[in-house]
Coordinates of C-alpha atoms in Angstrom, one line a residue:
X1 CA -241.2 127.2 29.8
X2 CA -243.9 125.2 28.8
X3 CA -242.4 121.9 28.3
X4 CA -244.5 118.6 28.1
X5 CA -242.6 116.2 29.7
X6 CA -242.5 112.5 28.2
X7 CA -244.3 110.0 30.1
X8 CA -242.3 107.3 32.1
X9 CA -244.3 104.3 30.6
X10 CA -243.7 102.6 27.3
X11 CA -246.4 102.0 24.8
X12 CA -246.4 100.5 21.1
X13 CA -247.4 102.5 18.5
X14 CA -250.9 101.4 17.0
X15 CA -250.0 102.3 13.2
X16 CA -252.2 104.8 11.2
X17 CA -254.9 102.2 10.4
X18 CA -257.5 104.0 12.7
X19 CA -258.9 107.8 13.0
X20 CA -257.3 108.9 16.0
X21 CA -258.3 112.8 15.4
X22 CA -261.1 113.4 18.1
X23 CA -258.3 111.8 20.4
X24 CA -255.6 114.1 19.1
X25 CA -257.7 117.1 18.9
X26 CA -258.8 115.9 22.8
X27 CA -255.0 116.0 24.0
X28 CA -254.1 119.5 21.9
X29 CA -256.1 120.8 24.2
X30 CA -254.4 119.5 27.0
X31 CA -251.1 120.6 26.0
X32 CA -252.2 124.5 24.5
X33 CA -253.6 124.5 28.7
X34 CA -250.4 123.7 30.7
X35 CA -248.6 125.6 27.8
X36 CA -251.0 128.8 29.1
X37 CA -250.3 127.8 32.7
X38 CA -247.0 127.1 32.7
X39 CA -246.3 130.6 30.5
X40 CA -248.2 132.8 33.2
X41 CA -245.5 132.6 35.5
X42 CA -243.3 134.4 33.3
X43 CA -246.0 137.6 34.1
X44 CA -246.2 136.4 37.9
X45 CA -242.8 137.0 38.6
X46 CA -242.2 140.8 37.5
X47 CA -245.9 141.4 39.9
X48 CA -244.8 139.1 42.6
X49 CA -241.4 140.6 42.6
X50 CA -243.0 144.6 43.3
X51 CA -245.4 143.2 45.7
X52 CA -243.5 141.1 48.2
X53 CA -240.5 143.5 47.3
X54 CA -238.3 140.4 46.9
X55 CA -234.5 140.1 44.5
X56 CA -234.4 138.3 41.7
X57 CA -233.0 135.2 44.1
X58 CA -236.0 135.2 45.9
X59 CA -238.8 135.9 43.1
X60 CA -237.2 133.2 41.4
X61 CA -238.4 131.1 44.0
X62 CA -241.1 131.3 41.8
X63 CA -239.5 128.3 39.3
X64 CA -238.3 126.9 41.5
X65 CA -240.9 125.8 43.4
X66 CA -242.9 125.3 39.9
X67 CA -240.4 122.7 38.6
X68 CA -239.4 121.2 41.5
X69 CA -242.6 119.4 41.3
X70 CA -241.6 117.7 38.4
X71 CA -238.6 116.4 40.2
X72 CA -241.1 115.0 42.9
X73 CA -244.4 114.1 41.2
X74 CA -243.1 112.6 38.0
X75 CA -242.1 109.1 39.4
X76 CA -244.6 108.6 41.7
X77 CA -247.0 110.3 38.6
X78 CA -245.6 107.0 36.7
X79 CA -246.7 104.4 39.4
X80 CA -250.3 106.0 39.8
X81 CA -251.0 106.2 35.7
X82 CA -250.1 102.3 35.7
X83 CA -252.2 101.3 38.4
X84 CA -255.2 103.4 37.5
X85 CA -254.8 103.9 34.1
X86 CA -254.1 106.7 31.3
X87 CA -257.9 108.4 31.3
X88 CA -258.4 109.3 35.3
X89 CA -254.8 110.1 35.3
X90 CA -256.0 113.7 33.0
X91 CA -258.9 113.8 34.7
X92 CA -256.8 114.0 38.3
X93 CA -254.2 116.1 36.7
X94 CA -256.5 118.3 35.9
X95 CA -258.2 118.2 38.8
X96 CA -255.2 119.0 41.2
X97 CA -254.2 121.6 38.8
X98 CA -257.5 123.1 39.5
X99 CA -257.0 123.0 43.1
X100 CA -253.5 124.6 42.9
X101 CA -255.2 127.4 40.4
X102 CA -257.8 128.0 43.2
X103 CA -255.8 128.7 46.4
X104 CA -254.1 131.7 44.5
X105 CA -257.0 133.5 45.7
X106 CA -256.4 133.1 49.5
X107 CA -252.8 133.7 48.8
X108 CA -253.7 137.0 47.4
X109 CA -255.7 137.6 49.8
X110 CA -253.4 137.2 52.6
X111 CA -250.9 138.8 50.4
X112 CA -248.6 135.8 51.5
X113 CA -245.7 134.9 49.2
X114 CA -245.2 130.9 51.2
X115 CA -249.1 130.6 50.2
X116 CA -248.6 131.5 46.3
X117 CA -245.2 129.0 46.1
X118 CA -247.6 126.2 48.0
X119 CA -249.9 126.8 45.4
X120 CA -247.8 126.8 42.5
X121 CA -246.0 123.3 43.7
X122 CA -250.1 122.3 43.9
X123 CA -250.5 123.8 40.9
X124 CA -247.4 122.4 39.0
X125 CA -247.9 118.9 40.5
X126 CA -251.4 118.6 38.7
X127 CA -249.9 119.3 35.4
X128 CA -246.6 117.0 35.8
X129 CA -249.7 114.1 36.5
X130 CA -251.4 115.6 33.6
X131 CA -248.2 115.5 31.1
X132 CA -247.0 112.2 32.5
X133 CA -251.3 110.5 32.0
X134 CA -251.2 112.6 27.8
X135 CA -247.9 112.2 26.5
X136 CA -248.6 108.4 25.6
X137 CA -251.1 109.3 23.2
X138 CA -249.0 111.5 21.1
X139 CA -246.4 109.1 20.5
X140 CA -248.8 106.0 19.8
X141 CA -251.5 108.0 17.6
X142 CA -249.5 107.3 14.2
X143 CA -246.0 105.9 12.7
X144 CA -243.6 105.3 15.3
X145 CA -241.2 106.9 12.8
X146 CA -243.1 110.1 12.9
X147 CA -243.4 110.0 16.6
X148 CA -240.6 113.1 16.9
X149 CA -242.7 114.9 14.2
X150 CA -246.2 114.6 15.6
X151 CA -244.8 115.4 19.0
X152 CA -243.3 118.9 17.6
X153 CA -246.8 119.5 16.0
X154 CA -248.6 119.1 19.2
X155 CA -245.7 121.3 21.3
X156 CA -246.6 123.7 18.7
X157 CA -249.9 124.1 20.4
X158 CA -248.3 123.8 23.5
X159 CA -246.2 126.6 22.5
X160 CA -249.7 128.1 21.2
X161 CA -251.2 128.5 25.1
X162 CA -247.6 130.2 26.1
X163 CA -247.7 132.6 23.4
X164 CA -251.2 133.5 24.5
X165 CA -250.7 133.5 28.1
X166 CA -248.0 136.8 28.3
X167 CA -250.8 138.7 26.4
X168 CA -253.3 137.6 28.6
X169 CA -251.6 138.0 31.7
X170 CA -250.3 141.6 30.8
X171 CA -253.8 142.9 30.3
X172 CA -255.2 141.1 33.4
X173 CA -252.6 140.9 35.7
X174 CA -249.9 144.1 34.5
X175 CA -252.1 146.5 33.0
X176 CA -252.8 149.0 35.8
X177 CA -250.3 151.3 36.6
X178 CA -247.6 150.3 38.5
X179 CA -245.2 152.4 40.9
X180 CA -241.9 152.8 40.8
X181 CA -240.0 152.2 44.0
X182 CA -239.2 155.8 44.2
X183 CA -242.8 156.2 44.8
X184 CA -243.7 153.0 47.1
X185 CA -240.6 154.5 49.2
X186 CA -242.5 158.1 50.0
X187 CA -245.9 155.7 51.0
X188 CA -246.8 155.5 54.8
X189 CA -246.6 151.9 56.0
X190 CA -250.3 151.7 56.4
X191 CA -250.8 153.2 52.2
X192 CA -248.1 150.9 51.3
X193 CA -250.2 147.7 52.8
X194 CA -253.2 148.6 50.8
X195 CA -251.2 149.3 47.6
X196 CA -249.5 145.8 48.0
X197 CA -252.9 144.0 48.8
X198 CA -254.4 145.7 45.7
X199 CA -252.2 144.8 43.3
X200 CA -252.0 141.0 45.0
X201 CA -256.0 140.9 44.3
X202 CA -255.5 141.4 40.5
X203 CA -254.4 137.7 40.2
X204 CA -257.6 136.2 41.8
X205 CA -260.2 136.6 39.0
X206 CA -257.9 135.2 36.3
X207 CA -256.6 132.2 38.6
X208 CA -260.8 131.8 39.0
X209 CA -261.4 131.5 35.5
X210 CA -258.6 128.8 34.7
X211 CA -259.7 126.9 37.9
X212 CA -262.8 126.5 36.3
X213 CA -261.5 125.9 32.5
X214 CA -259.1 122.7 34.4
X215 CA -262.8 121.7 36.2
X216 CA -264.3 122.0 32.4
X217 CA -262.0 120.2 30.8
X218 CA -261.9 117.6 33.6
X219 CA -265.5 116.7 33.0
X220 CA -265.2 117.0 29.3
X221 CA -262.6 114.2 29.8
X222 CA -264.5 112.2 31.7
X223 CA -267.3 111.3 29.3
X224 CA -265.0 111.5 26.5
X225 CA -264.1 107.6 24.7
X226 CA -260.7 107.6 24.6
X227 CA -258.4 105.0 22.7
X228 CA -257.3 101.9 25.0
X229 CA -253.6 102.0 25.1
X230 CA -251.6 99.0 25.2
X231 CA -248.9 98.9 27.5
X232 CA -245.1 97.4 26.1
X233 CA -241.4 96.7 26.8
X234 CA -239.9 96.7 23.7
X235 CA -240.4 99.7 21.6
X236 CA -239.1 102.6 22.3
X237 CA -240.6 104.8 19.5
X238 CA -237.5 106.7 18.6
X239 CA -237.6 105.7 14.6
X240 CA -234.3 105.6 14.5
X241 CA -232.4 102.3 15.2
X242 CA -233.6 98.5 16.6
X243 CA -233.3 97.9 20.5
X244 CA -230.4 97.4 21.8
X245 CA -231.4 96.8 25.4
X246 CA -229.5 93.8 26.2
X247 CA -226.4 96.3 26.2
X248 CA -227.3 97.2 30.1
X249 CA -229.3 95.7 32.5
X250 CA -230.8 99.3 33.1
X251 CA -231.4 102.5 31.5
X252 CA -228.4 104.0 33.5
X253 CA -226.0 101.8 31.6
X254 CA -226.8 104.1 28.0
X255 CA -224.3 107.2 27.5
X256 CA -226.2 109.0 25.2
X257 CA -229.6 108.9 27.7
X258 CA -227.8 110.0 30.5
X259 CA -225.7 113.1 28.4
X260 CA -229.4 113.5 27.0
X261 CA -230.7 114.0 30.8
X262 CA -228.2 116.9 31.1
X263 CA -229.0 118.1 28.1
X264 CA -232.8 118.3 28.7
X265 CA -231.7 119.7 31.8
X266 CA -229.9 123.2 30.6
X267 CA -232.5 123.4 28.0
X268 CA -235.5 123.5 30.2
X269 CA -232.9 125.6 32.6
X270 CA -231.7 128.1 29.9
X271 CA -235.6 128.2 28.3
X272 CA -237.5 129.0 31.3
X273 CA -234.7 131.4 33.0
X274 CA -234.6 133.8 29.5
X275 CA -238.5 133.9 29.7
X276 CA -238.6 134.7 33.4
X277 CA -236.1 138.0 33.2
X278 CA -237.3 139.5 29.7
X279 CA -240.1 141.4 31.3
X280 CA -237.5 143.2 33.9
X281 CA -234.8 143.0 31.4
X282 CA -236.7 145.1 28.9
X283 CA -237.4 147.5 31.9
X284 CA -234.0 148.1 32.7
X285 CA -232.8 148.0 28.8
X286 CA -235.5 150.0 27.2
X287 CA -237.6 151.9 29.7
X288 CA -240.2 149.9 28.7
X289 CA -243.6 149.5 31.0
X290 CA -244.5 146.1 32.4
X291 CA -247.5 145.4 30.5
X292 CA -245.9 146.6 27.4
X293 CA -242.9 144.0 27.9
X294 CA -245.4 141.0 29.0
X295 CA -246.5 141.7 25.5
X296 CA -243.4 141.3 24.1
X297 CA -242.8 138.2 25.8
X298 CA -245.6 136.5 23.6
X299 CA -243.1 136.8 20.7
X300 CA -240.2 135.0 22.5
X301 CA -242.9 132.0 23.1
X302 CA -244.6 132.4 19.7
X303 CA -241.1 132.3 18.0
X304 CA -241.0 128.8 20.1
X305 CA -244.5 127.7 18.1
X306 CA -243.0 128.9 15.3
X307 CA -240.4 127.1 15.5
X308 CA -242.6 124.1 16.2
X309 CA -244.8 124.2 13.2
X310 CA -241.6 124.5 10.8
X311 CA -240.2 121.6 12.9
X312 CA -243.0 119.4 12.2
X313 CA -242.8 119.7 8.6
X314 CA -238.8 119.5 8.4
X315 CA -238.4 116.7 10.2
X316 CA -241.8 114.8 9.0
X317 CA -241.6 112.6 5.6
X318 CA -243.7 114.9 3.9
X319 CA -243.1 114.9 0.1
X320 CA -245.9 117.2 -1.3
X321 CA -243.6 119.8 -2.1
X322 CA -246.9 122.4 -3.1
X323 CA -248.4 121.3 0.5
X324 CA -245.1 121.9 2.2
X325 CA -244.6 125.0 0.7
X326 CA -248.6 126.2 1.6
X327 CA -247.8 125.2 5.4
X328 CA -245.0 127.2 4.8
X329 CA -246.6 130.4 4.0
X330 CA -249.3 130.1 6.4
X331 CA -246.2 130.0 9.2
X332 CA -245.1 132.9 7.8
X333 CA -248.4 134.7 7.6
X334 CA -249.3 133.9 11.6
X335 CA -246.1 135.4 12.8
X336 CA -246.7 138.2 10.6
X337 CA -250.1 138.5 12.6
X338 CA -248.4 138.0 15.7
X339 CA -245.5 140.9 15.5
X340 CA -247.9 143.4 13.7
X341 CA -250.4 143.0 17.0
X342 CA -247.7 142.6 19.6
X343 CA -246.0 145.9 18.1
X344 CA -249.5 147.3 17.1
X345 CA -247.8 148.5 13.9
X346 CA -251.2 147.1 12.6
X347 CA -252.5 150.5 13.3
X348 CA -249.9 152.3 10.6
X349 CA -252.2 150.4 7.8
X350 CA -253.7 154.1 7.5
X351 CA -250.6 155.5 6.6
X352 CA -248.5 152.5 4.8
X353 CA -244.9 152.5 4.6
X354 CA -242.2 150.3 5.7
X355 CA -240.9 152.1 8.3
X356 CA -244.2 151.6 9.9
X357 CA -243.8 147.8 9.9
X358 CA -240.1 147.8 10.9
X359 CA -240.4 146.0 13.8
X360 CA -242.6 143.4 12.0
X361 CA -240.2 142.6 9.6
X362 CA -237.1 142.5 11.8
X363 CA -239.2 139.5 13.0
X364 CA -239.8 138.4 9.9
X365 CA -236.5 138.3 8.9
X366 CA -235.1 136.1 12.0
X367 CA -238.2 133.7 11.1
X368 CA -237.0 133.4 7.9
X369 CA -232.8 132.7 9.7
X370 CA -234.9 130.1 11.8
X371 CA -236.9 128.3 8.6
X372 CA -233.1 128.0 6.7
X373 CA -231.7 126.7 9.5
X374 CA -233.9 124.0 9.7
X375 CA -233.6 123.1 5.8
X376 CA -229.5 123.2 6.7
X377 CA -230.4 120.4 9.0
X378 CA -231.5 118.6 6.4
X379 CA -233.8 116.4 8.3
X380 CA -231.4 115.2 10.8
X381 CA -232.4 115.9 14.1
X382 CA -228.9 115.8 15.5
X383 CA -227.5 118.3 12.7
X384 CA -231.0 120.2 13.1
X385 CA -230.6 120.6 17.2
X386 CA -226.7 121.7 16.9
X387 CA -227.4 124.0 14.4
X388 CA -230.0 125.3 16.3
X389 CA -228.4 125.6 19.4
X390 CA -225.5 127.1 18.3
X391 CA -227.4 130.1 16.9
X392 CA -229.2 130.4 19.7
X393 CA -225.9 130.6 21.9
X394 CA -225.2 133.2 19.3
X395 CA -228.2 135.2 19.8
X396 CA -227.8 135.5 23.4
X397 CA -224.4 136.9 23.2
X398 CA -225.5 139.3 20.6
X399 CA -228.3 140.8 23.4
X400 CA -225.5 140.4 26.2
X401 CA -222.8 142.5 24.1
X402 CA -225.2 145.0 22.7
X403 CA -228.0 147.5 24.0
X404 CA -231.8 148.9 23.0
X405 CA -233.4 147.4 20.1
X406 CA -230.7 145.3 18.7
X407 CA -230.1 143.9 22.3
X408 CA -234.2 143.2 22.8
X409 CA -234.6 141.4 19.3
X410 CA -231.6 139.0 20.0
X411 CA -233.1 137.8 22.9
X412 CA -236.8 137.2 21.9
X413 CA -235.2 135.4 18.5
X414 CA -233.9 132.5 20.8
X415 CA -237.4 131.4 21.3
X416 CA -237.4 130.8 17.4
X417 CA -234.4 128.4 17.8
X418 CA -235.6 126.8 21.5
X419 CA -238.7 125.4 19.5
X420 CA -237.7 121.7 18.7
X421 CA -235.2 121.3 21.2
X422 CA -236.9 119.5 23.7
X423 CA -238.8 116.5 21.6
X424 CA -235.9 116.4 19.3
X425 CA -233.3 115.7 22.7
X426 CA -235.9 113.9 24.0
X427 CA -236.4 111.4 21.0
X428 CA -232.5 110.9 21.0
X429 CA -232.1 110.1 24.3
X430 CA -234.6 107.1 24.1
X431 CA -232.8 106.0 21.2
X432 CA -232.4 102.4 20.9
X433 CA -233.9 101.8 24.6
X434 CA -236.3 99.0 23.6
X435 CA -237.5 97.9 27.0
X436 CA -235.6 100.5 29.2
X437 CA -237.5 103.0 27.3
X438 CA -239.8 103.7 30.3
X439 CA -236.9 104.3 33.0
X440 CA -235.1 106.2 30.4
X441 CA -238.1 108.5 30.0
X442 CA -238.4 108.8 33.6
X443 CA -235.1 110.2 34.4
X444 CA -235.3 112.5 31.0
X445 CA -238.6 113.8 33.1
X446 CA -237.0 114.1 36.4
X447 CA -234.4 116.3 34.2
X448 CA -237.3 118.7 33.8
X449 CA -235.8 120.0 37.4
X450 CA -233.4 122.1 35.6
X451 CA -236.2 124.8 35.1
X452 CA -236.0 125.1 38.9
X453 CA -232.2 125.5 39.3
X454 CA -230.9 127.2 36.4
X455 CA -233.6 130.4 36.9
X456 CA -232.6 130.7 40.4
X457 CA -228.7 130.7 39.8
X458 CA -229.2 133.3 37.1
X459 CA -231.2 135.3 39.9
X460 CA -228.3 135.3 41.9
X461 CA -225.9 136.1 39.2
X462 CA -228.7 138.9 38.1
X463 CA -228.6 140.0 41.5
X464 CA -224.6 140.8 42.1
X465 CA -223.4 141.7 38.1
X466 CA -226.5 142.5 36.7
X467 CA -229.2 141.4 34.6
X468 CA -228.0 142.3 31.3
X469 CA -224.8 140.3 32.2
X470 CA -226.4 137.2 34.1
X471 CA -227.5 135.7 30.8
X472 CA -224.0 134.3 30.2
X473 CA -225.8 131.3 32.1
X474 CA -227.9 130.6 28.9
X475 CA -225.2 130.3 26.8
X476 CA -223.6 128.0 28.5
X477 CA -226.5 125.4 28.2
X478 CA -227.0 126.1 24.9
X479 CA -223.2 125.2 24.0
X480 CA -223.7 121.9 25.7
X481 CA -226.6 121.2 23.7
X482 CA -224.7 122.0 20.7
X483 CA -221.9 119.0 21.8
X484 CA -225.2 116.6 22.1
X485 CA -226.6 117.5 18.4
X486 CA -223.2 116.9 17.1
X487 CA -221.7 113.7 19.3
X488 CA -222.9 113.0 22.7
X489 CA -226.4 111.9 21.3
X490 CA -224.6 109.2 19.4
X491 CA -225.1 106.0 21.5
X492 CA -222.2 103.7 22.5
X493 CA -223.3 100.6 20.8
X494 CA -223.9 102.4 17.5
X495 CA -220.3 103.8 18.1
X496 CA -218.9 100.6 18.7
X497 CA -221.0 98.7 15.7
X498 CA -219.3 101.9 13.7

């Protein structure tokens, strides 16, 4: 799951008097790359899981070691960014990141499973300093009643690099043939070995090239003028009501934060354990080749952009009702684009009919279920995130209950409905924090954990009933979030005032 965690320290918002684009366009970048990073896991995990012959308990490992590190860095991430500052925060992010990219190569080399999880937690420890140093800028570059808005439009880029990534990774990483265990079984020990070592290799050249995109972008960074940020106790950017921070004494005190923790915690949980089974699930469902699926998974990830973009321009105060409905369109159009090359129905052009483009516009169709659930929410983000939720409970039950196609486009049309979950919880929580808003945010980020817990206990259940079954997980965390759209992100005091 590409998430981008908030940051644990509180800023004010400086207003829309200045042009903050080059800065915006700057941290785009930074979230489309961890997006891209985070994403490739999803196409690690199938590979790692043939190569190390490992269950899906232990090649879920995988996760969990990635998100773990968000447990562990974020905090101390926090205390760092306020003593050295916002700018060499990225610029170490990045570098660490860099560093973690970089030892995949000896890990391959060695063919040693500890050596890749080492570098993942290196790897995922750069990017929580990263997320934790960028996330500031997004919610101070504009109205702090926008904030939820302009922090969907940038996940949408976020979302961008993970749609990108399963593409990329199936034609680096899954595209040569790969044997079935029937065959590995028949190999001598020694033909095994070199089978094993060969397929480890194909991750080095691709880990290479993002090691030295992060040392790119690093340096880029550095001689890049970025706005001063100003830090602040007393805002907490949600738009929504004043502070009410003399409730508590801390952050801890606020029911609706701490429900929100939880809730951030299933999502990431529920997000990142669908992604990391849909290449094996539509193995085992469809007969369907690994690079094939990795394909496919760029549509459960784009449906999350998708998502994004219309989330941006629900939830925003936008009025032009002509430019609303061009943005609009142009959604539609790109995940048009994005079915017809994932499918490669493109190619029936030659010989048009609509059975060619079936496929395309089954996608179409759930994009356009997504967009009118988003107009039902009528620009309430509680409303918005419990209707959301609910049908993407729905969804997964649907692919649990059923089989083949109807089965695989239930599942990749949860992505559609995942897409403003996390800045729309996460806005919620903060609700009303005023000067707690910095531990709140911290222990929303330390909720990022759930993306190492929740993929791992659906390996386990994947592992003894079956994969097709274990997704009953994800649909418990998507029923909780439902209960926090609809009452448990109402806080206390606004209860009480009530």
């Amino acid at each position: 799951m590409a998430v981008s965690s908030p940051s644990t320290t509180n800023v004010t918002s400086t207003g829309s008097g200045n042009n903050y684009t080059p800065a915006l366009v700057v941290l785009t970048s930074l979230f489309f790359m961890w997006g891209f990073i985070t994403c490739l896991n999803d196409i690690l995990i199938p590979h790692l899981k043939i190569i190390f012959e490992l269950n899906y308990f232990q090649v879920m490992l995988v996760q969990f070691t990635f998100f773990t590190a968000y447990a562990i860095v974020s905090l101390p991430s926090g205390i760092l960014v306020e003593k050295i500052g916002y700018k060499p925060g990225i610029i170490i992010g990045l570098l660490v990141a860099a560093t973690g990219t970089a030892l995949f190569y000896p890990a391959a080399g060695y063919r040693s499973y500890e050596i890749f999880l080492f570098a993942l937690f290196v790897l995922a420890s750069g990017i929580t300093l990263l997320q934790v140093a960028a996330n500031p800028y997004v919610a101070i570059l504009g109205k702090p009643e926008t904030a939820s808005s302009r922090l969907n439009l940038s996940q949408a880029f976020n979302s961008f690099g993970t749609t990108i990534a399963p593409i990329f990774g199936s034609i680096v990483i899954l595209s040569a043939a790969v044997k079935v265990a029937n065959e590995i079984a028949k190999m001598s020990m020694t033909e095994k070995e070199a089978y094993f070592l060969m397929e480890a290799s194909s991750v080095q050249t691709p880990y290479l090239i993002l090691t030295a995109a992060l040392i790119s972008i690093a340096i880029i960074i550095a001689i890049f003028k970025l706005p001063k940020i100003e830090a602040a106790s007393q805002s907490s950017n949600s738009g929504e009501v004043g502070s009410f921070d003399h409730h508590h004494k801390s952050a801890w005190g606020y029911k609706h934060l701490i429900l929100g923790a939880v809730a951030i915690f299933v999502y990431v949980g529920g997000e990142v354990a669908i992604g990391s089974f849909l290449v094996n699930y539509f193995n085992e469902l469809l007969g369907m080749k690994e690079a094939e699926a990795g394909k496919y998974v760029a549509l459960y990830w784009g449906g999350a952009m998708i998502g994004r973009f219309f989330g941006a321009i629900t939830l925003s105060e936008m009025t032009d009702t002509k430019k609303k409905n061009t943005y609009v369109v142009l959604i539609f159009v790109l995940a048009m684009l994005l079915a017809m090359y994932v499918t490669k129905e493109y190619q029936n052009f030659a010989n048009f009919s609509l059975s060619g483009f079936s496929k395309t516009l089954t996608f179409l169709v759930l994009v356009a279920v997504n967009f009118a659930a988003f107009n039902i929410g009528k620009q309430k983000p509680g409303r918005t995130l419990a209707i959301l939720s609910i049908i993407a409970a729905a969804l997964v039950i649907v692919s649990m209950l059923t089989f083949g196609q109807i089965a695989m486009w239930a599942i990749l049309a949860v992505g559609l409905f995942n897409s403003i979950m996390f800045p729309t919880i996460f806005t919620l929580a903060i609700n009303g924090l005023g000067k707690h808003t910095g531990q709140g945010s911290g222990i929303l980020c330390t909720a990022i954990v759930g993306g190492a817990i929740i993929p791992l206990l659906q390996g386990l259940l994947a592992d003894n009933i079956g994969i097709h079954h274990a997704f009953i997980l994800p649909v418990l965390c998507y029923m909780y979030i439902a209960f926090y759209g609809m009452k448990g992100h109402i806080p206390s005091f606004k209860t009480a005032k009530a």
